[in-house]
Coordinates of C-alpha atoms in Angstrom, one line a residue:
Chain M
X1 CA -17.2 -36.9 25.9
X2 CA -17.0 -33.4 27.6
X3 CA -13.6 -33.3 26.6
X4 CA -14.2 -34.0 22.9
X5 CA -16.5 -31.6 23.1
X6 CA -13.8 -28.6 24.2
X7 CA -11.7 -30.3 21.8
X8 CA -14.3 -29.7 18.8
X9 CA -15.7 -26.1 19.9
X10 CA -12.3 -24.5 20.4
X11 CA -12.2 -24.8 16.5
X12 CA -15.0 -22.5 16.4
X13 CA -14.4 -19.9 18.3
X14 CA -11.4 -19.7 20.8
X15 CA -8.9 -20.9 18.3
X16 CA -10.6 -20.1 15.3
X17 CA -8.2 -20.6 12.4
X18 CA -9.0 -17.5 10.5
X19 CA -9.9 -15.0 12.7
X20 CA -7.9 -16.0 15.9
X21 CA -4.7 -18.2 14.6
X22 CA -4.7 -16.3 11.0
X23 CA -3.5 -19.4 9.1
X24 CA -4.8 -19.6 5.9
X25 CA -5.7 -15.6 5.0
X26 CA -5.2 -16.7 1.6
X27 CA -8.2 -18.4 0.3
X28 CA -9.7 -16.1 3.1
X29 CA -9.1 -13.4 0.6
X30 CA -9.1 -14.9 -2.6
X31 CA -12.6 -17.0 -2.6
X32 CA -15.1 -14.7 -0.6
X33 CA -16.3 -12.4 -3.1
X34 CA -19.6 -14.8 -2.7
X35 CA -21.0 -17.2 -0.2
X36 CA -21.5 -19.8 -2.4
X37 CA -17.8 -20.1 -3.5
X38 CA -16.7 -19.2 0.2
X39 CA -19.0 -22.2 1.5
X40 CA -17.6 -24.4 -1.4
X41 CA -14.2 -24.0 -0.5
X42 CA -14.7 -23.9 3.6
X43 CA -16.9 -27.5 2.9
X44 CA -13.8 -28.9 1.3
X45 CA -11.1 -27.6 3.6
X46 CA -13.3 -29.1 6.2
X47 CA -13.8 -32.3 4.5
X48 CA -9.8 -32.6 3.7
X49 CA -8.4 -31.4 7.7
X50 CA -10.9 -34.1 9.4
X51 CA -9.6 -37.0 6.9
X52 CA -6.0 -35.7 7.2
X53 CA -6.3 -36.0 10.9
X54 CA -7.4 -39.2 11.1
X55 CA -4.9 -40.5 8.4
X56 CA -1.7 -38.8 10.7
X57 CA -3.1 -40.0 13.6
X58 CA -3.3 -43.6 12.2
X59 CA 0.3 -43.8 11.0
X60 CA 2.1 -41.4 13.4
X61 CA 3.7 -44.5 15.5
X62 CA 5.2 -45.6 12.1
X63 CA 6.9 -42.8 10.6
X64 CA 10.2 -41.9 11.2
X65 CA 10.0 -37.8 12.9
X66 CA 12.7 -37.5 10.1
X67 CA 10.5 -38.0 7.4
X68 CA 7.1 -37.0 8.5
X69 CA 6.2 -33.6 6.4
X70 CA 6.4 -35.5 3.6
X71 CA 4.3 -38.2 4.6
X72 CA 1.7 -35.5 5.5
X73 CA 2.1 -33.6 2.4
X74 CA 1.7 -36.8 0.2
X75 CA -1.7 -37.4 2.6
X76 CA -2.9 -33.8 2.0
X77 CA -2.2 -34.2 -1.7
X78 CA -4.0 -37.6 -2.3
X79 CA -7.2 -36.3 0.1
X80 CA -7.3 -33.0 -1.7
X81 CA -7.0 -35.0 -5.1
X82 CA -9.9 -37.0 -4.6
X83 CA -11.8 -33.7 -3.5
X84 CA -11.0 -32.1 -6.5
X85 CA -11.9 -35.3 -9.0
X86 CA -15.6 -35.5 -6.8
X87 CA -15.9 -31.6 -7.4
X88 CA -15.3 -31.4 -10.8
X89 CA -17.5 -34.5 -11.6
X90 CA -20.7 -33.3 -10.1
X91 CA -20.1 -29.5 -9.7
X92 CA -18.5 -27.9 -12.4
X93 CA -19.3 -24.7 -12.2
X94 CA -17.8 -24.3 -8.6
X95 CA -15.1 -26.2 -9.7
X96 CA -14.4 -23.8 -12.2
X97 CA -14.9 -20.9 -10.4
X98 CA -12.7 -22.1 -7.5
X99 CA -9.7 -22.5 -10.1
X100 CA -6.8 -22.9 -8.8
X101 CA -7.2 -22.6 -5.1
X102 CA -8.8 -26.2 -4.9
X103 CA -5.3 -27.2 -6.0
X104 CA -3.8 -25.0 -3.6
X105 CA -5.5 -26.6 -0.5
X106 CA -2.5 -28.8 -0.3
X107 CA -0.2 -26.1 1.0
X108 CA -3.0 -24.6 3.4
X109 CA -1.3 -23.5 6.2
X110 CA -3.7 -24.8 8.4
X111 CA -3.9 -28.4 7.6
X112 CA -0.6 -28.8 7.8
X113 CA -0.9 -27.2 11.2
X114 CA -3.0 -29.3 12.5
X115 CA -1.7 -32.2 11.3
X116 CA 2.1 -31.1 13.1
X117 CA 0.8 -29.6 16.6
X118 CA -2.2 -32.2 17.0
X119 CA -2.9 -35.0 15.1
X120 CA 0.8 -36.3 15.1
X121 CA 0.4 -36.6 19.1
X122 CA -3.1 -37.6 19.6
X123 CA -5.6 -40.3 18.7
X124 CA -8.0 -41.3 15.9
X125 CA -10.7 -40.3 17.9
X126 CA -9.6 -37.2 19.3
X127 CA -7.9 -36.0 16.1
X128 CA -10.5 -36.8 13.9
X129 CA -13.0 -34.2 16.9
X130 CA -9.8 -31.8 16.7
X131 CA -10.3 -31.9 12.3
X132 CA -14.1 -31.4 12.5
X133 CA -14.0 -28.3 14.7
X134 CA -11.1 -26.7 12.9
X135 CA -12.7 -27.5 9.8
X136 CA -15.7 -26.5 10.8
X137 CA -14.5 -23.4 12.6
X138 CA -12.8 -22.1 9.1
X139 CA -16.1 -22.6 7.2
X140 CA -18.1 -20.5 9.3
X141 CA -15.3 -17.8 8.9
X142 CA -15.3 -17.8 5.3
X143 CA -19.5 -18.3 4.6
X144 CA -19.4 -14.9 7.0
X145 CA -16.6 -13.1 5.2
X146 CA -18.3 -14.4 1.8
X147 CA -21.9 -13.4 3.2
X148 CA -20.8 -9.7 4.2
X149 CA -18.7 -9.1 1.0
X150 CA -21.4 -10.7 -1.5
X151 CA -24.6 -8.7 0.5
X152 CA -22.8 -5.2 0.5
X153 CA -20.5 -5.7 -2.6
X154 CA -23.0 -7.0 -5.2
X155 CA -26.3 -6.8 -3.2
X156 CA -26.9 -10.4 -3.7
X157 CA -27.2 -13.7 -1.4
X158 CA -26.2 -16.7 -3.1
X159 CA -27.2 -15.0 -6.4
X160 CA -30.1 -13.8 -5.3
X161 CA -31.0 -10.0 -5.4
X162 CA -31.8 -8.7 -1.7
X163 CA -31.0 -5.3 -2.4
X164 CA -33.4 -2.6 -2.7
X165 CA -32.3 -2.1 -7.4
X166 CA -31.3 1.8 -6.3
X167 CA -28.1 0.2 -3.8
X168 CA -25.6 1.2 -5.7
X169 CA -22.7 -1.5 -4.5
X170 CA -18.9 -0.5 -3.8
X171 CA -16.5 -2.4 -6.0
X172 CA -13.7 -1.8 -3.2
X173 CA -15.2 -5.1 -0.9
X174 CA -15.3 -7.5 -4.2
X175 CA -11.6 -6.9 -4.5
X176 CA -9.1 -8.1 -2.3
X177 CA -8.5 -4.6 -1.2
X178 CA -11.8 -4.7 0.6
X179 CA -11.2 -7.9 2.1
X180 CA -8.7 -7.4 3.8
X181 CA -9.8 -4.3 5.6
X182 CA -12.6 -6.1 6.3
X183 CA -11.2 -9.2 7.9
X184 CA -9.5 -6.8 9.6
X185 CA -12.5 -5.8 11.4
X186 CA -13.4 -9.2 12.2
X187 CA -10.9 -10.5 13.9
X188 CA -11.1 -7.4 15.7
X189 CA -14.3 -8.2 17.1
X190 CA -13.5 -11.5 17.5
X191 CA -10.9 -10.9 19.6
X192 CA -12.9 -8.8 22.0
X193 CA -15.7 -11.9 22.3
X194 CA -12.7 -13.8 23.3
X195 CA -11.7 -11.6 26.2
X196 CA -15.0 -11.4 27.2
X197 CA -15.7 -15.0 27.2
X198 CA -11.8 -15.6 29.0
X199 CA -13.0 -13.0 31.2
X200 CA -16.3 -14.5 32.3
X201 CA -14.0 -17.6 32.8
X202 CA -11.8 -16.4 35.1
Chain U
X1 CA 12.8 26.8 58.0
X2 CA 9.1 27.7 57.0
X3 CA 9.3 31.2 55.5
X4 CA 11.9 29.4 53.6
X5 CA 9.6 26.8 52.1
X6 CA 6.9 29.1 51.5
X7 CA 8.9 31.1 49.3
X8 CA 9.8 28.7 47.0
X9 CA 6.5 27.5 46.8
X10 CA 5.3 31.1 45.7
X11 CA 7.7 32.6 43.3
X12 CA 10.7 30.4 42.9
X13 CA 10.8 27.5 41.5
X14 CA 8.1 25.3 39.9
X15 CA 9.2 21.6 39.2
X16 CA 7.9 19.7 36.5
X17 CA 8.9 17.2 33.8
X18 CA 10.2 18.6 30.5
X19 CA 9.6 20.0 27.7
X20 CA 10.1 22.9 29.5
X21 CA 9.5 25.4 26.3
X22 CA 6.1 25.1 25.9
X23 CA 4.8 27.3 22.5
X24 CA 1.3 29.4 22.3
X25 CA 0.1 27.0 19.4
X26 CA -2.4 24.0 20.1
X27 CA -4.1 21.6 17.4
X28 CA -7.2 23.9 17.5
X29 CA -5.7 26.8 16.5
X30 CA -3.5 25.1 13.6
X31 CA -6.6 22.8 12.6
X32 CA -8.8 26.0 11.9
X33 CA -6.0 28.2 10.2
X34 CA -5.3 25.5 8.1
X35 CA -9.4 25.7 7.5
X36 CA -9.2 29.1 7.1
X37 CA -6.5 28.8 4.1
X38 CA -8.8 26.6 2.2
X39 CA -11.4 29.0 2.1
X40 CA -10.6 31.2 -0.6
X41 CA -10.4 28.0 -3.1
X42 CA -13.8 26.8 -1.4
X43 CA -15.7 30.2 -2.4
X44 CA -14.1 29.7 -5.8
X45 CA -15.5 26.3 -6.5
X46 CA -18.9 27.3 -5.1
X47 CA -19.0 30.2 -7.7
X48 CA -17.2 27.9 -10.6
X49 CA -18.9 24.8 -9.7
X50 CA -22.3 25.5 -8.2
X51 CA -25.0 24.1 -6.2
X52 CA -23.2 20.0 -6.7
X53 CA -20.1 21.4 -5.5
X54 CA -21.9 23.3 -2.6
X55 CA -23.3 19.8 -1.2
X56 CA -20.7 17.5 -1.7
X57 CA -18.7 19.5 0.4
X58 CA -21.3 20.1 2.8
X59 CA -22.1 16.3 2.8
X60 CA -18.1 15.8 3.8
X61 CA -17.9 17.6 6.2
X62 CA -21.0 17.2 7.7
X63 CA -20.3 13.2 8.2
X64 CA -16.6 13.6 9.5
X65 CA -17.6 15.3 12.0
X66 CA -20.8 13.4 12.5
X67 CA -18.4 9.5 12.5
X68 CA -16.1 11.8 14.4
X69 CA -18.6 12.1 17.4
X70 CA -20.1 8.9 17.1
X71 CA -16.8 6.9 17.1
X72 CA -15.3 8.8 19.8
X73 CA -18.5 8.2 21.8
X74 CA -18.1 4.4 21.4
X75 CA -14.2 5.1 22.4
X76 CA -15.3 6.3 25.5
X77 CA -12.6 9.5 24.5
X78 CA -13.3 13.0 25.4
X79 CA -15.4 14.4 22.4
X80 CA -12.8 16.8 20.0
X81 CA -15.0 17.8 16.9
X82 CA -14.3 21.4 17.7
X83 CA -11.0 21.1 17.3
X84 CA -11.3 21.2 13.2
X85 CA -9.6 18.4 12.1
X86 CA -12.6 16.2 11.2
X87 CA -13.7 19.3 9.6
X88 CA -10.5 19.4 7.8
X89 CA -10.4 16.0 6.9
X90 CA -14.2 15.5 5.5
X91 CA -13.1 19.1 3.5
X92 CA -9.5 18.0 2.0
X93 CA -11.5 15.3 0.8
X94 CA -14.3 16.5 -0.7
X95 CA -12.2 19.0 -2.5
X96 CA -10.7 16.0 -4.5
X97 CA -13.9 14.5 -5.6
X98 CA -15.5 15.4 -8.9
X99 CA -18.2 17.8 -8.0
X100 CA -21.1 16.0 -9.6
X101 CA -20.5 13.1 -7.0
X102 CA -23.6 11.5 -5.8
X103 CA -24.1 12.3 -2.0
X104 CA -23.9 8.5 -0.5
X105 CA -20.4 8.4 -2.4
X106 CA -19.2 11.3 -0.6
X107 CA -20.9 10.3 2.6
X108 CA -19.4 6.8 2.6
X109 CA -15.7 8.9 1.9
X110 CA -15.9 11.0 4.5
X111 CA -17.1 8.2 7.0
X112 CA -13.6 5.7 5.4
X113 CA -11.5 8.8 6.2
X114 CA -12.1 9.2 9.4
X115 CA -13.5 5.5 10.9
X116 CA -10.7 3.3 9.0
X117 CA -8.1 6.2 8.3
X118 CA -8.1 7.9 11.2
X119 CA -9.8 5.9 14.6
X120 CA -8.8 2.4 13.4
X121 CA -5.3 3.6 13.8
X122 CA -5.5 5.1 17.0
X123 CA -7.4 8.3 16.0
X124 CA -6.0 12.0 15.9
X125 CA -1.9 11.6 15.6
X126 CA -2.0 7.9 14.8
X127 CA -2.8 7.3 11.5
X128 CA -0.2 6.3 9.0
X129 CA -2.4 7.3 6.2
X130 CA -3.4 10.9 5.0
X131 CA -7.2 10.0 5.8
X132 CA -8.5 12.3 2.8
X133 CA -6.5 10.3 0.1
X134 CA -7.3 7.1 1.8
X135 CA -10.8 7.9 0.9
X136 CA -10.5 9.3 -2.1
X137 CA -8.3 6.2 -3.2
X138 CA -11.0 4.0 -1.8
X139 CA -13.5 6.3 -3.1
X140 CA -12.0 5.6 -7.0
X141 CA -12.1 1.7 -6.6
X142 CA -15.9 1.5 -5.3
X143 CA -17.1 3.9 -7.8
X144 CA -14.5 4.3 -10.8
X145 CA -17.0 5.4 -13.1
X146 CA -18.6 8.3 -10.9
X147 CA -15.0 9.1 -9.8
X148 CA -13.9 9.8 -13.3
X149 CA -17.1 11.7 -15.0
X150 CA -16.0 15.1 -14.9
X151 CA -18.9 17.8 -15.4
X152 CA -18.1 21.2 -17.1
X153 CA -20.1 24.4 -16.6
X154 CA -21.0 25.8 -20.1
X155 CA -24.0 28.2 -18.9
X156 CA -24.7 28.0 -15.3
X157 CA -27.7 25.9 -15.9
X158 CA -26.2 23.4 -18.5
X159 CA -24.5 21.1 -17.3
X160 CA -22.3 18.7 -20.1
X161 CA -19.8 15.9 -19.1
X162 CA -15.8 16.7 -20.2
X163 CA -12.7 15.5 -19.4
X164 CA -9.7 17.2 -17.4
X165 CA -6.6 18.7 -19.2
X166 CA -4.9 16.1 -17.4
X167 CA -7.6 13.3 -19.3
X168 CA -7.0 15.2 -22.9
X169 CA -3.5 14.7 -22.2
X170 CA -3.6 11.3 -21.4
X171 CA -6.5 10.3 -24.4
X172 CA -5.2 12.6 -26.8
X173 CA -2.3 14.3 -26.6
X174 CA -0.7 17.7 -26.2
X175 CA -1.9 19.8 -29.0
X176 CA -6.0 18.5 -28.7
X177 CA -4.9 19.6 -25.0
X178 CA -4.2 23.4 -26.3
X179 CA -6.8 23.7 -28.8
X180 CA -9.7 23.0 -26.5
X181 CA -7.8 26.3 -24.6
X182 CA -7.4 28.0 -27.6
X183 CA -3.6 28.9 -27.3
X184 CA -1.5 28.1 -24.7
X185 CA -1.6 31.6 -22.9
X186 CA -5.1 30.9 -22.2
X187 CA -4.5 27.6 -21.2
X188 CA -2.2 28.7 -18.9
X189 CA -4.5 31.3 -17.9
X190 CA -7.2 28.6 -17.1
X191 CA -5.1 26.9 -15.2
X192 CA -3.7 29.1 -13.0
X193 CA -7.2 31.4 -12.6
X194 CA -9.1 27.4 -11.8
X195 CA -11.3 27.9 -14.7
X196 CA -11.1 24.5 -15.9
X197 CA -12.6 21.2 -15.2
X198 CA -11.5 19.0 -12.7
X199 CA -11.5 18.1 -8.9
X200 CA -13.4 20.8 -6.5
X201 CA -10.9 22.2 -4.7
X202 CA -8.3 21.7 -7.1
X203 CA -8.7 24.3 -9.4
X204 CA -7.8 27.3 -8.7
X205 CA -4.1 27.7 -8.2
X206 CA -3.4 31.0 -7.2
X207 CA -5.9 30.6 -4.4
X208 CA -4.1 27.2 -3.4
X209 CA -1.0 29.3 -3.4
X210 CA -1.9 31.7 -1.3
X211 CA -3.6 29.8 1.1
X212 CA -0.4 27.8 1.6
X213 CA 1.6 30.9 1.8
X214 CA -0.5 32.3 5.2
X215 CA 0.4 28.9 6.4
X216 CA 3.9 28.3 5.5
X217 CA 3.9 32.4 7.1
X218 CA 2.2 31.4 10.3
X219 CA 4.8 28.8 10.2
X220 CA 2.6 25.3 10.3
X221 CA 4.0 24.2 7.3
X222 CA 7.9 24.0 6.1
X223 CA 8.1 25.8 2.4
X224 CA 10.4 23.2 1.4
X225 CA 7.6 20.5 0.9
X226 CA 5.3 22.5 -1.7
X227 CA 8.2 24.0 -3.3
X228 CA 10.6 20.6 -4.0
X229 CA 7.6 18.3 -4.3
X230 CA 5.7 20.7 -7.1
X231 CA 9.5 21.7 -8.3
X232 CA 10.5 18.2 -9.0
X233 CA 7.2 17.4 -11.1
X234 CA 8.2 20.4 -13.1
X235 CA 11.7 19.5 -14.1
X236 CA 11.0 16.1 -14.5
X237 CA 8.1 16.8 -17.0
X238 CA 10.0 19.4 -18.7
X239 CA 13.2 16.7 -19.3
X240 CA 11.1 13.6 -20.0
X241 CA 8.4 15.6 -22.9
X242 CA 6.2 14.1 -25.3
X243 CA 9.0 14.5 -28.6
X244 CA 12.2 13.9 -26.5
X245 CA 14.4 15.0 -23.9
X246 CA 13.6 18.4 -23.1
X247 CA 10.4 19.2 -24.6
X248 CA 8.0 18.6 -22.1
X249 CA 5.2 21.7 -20.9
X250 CA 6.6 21.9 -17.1
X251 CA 4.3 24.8 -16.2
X252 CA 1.1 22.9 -17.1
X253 CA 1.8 19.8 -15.3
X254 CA 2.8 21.7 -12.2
X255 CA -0.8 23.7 -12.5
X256 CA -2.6 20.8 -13.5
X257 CA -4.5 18.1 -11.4
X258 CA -4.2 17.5 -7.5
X259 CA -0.8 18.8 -7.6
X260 CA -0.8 22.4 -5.7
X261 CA -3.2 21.4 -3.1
X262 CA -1.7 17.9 -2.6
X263 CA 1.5 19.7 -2.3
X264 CA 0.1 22.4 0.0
X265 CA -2.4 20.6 2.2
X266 CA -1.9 16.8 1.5
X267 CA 1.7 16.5 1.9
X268 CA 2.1 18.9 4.8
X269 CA 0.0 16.9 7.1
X270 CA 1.9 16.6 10.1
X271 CA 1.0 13.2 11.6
X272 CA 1.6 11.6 7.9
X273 CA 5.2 12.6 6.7
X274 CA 8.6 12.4 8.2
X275 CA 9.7 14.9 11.3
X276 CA 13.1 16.0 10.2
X277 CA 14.0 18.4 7.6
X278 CA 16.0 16.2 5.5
X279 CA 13.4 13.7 5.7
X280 CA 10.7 15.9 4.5
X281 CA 12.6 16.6 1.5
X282 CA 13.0 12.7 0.6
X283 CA 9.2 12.7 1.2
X284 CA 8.4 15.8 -1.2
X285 CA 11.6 14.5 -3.6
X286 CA 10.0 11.4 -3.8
X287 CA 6.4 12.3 -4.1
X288 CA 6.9 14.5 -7.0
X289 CA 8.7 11.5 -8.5
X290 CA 6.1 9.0 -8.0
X291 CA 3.6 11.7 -9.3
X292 CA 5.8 11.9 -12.9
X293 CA 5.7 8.4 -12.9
X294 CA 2.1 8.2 -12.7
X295 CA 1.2 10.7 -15.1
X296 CA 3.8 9.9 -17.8
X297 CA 3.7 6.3 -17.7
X298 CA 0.6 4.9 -15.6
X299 CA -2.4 3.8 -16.4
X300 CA -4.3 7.1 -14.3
X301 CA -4.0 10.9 -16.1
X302 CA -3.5 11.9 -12.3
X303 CA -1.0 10.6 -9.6
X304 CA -0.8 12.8 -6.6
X305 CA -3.3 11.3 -4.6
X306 CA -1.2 7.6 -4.7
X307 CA 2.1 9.1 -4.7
X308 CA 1.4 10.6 -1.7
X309 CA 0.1 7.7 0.0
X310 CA 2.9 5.7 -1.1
X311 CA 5.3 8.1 0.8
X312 CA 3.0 7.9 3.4
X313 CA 4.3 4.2 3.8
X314 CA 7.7 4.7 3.9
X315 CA 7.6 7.6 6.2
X316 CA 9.0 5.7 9.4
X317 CA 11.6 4.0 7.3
X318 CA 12.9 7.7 6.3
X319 CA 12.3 8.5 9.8
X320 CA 14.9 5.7 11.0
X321 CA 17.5 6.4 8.2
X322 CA 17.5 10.8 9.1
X323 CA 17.9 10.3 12.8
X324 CA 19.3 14.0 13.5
X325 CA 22.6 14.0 15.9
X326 CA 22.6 14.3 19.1
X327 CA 23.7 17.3 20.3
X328 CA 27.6 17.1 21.6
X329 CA 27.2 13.8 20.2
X330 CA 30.9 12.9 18.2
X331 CA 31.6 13.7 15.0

C-alpha cells in the first residue's frame, strides 16, 4: 500500500510532469489562458494516461519490443477518441474551445512516456497508481498555470469577475508570450520545494 | 636571509593573479556618466512634455531602483542601487514610453526590466536582454492601446491625442507627413530640435547627439555603433523610397522614432552586444537592417526597439564566429 502510495504522489510533486519532467509544455502553453479550459484538458489527459497504463500494462507480455510504439500509439488514439466523442456530446462548448489540442492528446509527450519507462515494465495495479498520479500531477499544474493567467490576465475566475472593475489586465500573460515566462517562474519554485523536501530527506 | 625577505615584501614585488592593467574606471562611474548624458534630453521633455512626462519618468526610476533593492535583498547580494544602473535602466525605459502613460503601466515596466530582464538572468552583467526594451516590448503587448496613444502639446494646458511622423508615414504617406510640418525644412527642423510628438526621450536629436558624443569622448561607448547602425537606416531608406529606387527621405527616417537614442544608449549597452570590434559592427549593421525592415514593410511604424532585441539574441553566436586571433598565433 505504502508503496502505491510513493508510486501515486511522486506524480504530483517530485516528478511532476510539467514543472519537474517538462513533457508536455505544449498544451501547457496553448490551453491556460482560463481555468476552466486548463481543468478541461488536465481532466482528460488524466482520464486518457491512467486508462493507457492499464491497457500497456495488460498486453505488454504479448507484444513483440519490435512493434510496441505502435501498439501504444493505436491505444492512445482509440482512448483519446472516445474522450473526444464523450466531450463533444455533452460539452460542446469546451469541446470547441479546446479545438484541436483534444486531438493532439495522442502525441502528448507524456503519455507516451509513461507508457515506455513504466507501464510497459510494471503491473495493472501499479501502472494504473503510476497513470493516476501523473495524471493527476499534470492537472494540478495546468488548473494553477490556468488560475494565475485567467486572475491576473482577465481578472476573472472561471468567468467570474473578482477584480476590483478599475484592474486594468495585461494582455502579455493571455498570450503565449506570458506563459511561458510564467512557467518559467514555476518551475523555478518548484524546483526549490524539491531541494528542500530532498533536503529534509537526507 | 631576513633583510632579504623584508625587502621584497616592502617595495619589490607584489604577486597577484592577472589582469595586471587595471584602469581608473568602475561601473559606478560609467553608470552615472552615462546618466549624466541623458540629462540634457530629460530637461527637454520635461519642458516639451510636462507634468505626465515629469512622473512617468519619476515613476521608472523610482521602482527600478525600488525592485532593485528588494530583489537583491531576497538574493542575499550586497545592495548596488547607488551604482546607477537601476537608475539607468528604469530611465532608458521610461524615455521610450508615450508620456501620457498611466503610472501602474510604467510601474509594472520598470519592475519587468529589472526582475525578469535583469535578476532572472543573473542580475547586473548577465542578462541577455537590453532590460529597457524588454519592458517596453512587454510593455506594448499588455497595453497596445495606451502604448500607441500619442498626446501632443497644443497650448500647455490642452492636451489633444496625435500620431507620430513615423504613424503619418505609416497611415498616410509621405506628403500628409510634410504638410502637417508645413514644408520639409520645418519638418526637419522639428525633428532634429524634438519638437514633435512621440516617445519621451526620443525627441530631441541634437541633445541625443550630444549626449552620445561626451560618451563616445569619455570613451564608454565605440563611435562605430551609433554611426553604422543610424548610417545603414539612412541609406537603406534613401535606396528602397516610397516611388522607387532612390527616392526615399534618408534624413527623416534617421531623425525619426527611437532611432538616435536606441543607437546611442540602447545598442551601446555593454552587457547586451558583442565584445569585438568586428562584431559590434554586425550587431549595428544588422540592427539598422532589421529597423528598415520594420518600418518599410512591418506591421509597427517603429522598429528599433525589436531590432535591437533581436540582435540581442544573436549576440553570442557573433561572438563565437569574431573570435579575435591570438596573439603570435599563425597566420
Amino acid at each position: 500500500m505504502r508503496e502505491l502510495w510513493s508510486i501515486f504522489s511522486k506524480g504530483i510533486l517530485l516528478e511532476n510532469p510539467i514543472f519537474v519532467l517538462a513533457l508536455s509544455l505544449c498544451p501547457a502553453l496553448a490551453v491556460t489562458s482560463s481555468v476552466m479550459t486548463s481543468l478541461t484538458m488536465g481532466l482528460t489527459v488524466l482520464f486518457v494516461i491512467t486508462a493507457n497504463n492499464v491497457s500497456i500494462s495488460i498486453v505488454k507480455n504479448f507484444v513483440n519490443p519490435k512493434v510496441r510504439l505502435p501498439v501504444y500509439i493505436v491505444s492512445i488514439a482509440t482512448i483519446v477518441t472516445v474522450s473526444q466523442l464523450v466531450l463533444q456530446a455533452y460539452f460542446p462548448l469546451l469541446y470547441k474551445a479546446l479545438g484541436i489540442y483534444l486531438a493532439l492528446v495522442v502525441v502528448f509527450a507524456i503519455i507516451l512516456a509513461r507508457a515506455e519507462v513504466f507501464a510497459s515494465k510494471n503491473n495493472v495495479v501499479r501502472s494504473f497508481c503510476d497513470g493516476l498520479g501523473m495524471g493527476a500531477g499534470f492537472a494540478i499544474a495546468m488548473v494553477i498555470i490556468g488560475g494565475i493567467r485567467e486572475i491576473f490576465g482577465s481578472g476573472t475566475f472561471l468567468g467570474i469577475n473578482i477584480m476590483p472593475a478599475s484592474y486594468d489586465a495585461p494582455l502579455i500573460l493571455i498570450l503565449p508570450a506570458g506563459a511561458f515566462i510564467l512557467i518559467g517562474y514555476l518551475i523555478g519554485g518548484v524546483k526549490i520545494i524539491v531541494q528542500r523536501i530532498e533536503k529534509a530527506k537526507a | 636571509m631576513a633583510v632579504n625577505e623584508e625587502t621584497l615584501k616592502m617595495n619589490l614585488l607584489t604577486v597577484s593573479t592577472s589582469p595586471h592593467i587595471t584602469s581608473p574606471e568602475s561601473i559606478p562611474k560609467i553608470m552615472w556618466s552615462v546618466n549624466a548624458a541623458l540629462v540634457p534630453a530629460v530637461i527637454f521633455a520635461a519642458w516639451y512634455f510636462g507634468m505626465p512626462a515629469i512622473t512617468t519618468m519619476l515613476v521608472g526610476v523610482v521602482v527600478a531602483v525600488a525592485t532593485e533593492y528588494v530583489i537583491q535583498l531576497i538574493r542575499k547580494k550586497d545592495i548596488t542601487i547607488n551604482d546607477g544602473s537601476a537608475v539607468l535602466t528604469g530611465l532608458l525605459m521610461a524615455m521610450c514610453l508615450p508620456p501620457n502613460l498611466p503610472w501602474y503601466m510604467t510601474a509594472f515596466g520598470s519592475f519587468l526590466a529589472i526582475a525578469v530582464a535583469k535578476h532572472s538572468m543573473g542580475g547586473l552583467g548577465y542578462n541577455i536582454f537590453n532590460p529597457a526594451h524588454i519592458a517596453r516590448a512587454a510593455l506594448m503587448v499588455s497595453w497596445p492601446v495606451a502604448m500607441t496613444t500619442w498626446t501632443a502639446m497644443t497650448t500647455k494646458a490642452d492636451v489633444v491625442t496625435t500620431a507620430t511622423p513615423l504613424n503619418i508615414l505609416k497611415q498616410q504617406g509621405y506628403t500628409q507627413l510634410v504638410e502637417t510640418f508645413g514644408d520639409t525644412s520645418s519638418m526637419y527642423q522639428a525633428m532634429l530640435l524634438g519638437t514633435r510628438n512621440g516617445s519621451i526621450g526620443e525627441t530631441s536629436a541634437v541633445l541625443l547627439i550630444l549626449g552620445g558624443i561626451f560618451l563616445i569622448y569619455k570613451g564608454y561607448i565605440k563611435w562605430e555603433m551609433p554611426v553604422l547602425m543610424i548610417g545603414t537606416v539612412g541609406i537603406l531608406t534613401w535606396i528602397f523610397g516610397p516611388a522607387g529606387l532612390f527616392t526615399g527621405d534618408p534624413l527623416f527616417h534617421m531623425l525619426a522614432g527611437g532611432l538616435i537614442i536606441g543607437a546611442f544608449f540602447m545598442a551601446t549597452d555593454m552587457v547586451t552586444i558583442p565584445i569585438t570590434r568586428k562584431g559590434k559592427i554586425i550587431f549595428a549593421v544588422g540592427a539598422g537592417i532589421l529597423t528598415v525592415l520594420i518600418r518599410l514593410k512591418g506591421g509597427y511604424p517603429e522598429g528599433v526597439c525589436y531590432s535591437i532585441l533581436l540582435m540581442n539574441c544573436v549576440t553570442p553566436l557573433i561572438d563565437r564566429f569574431v573570435v579575435p586571433k591570438k596573439f603570435g598565433a599563425g597566420r
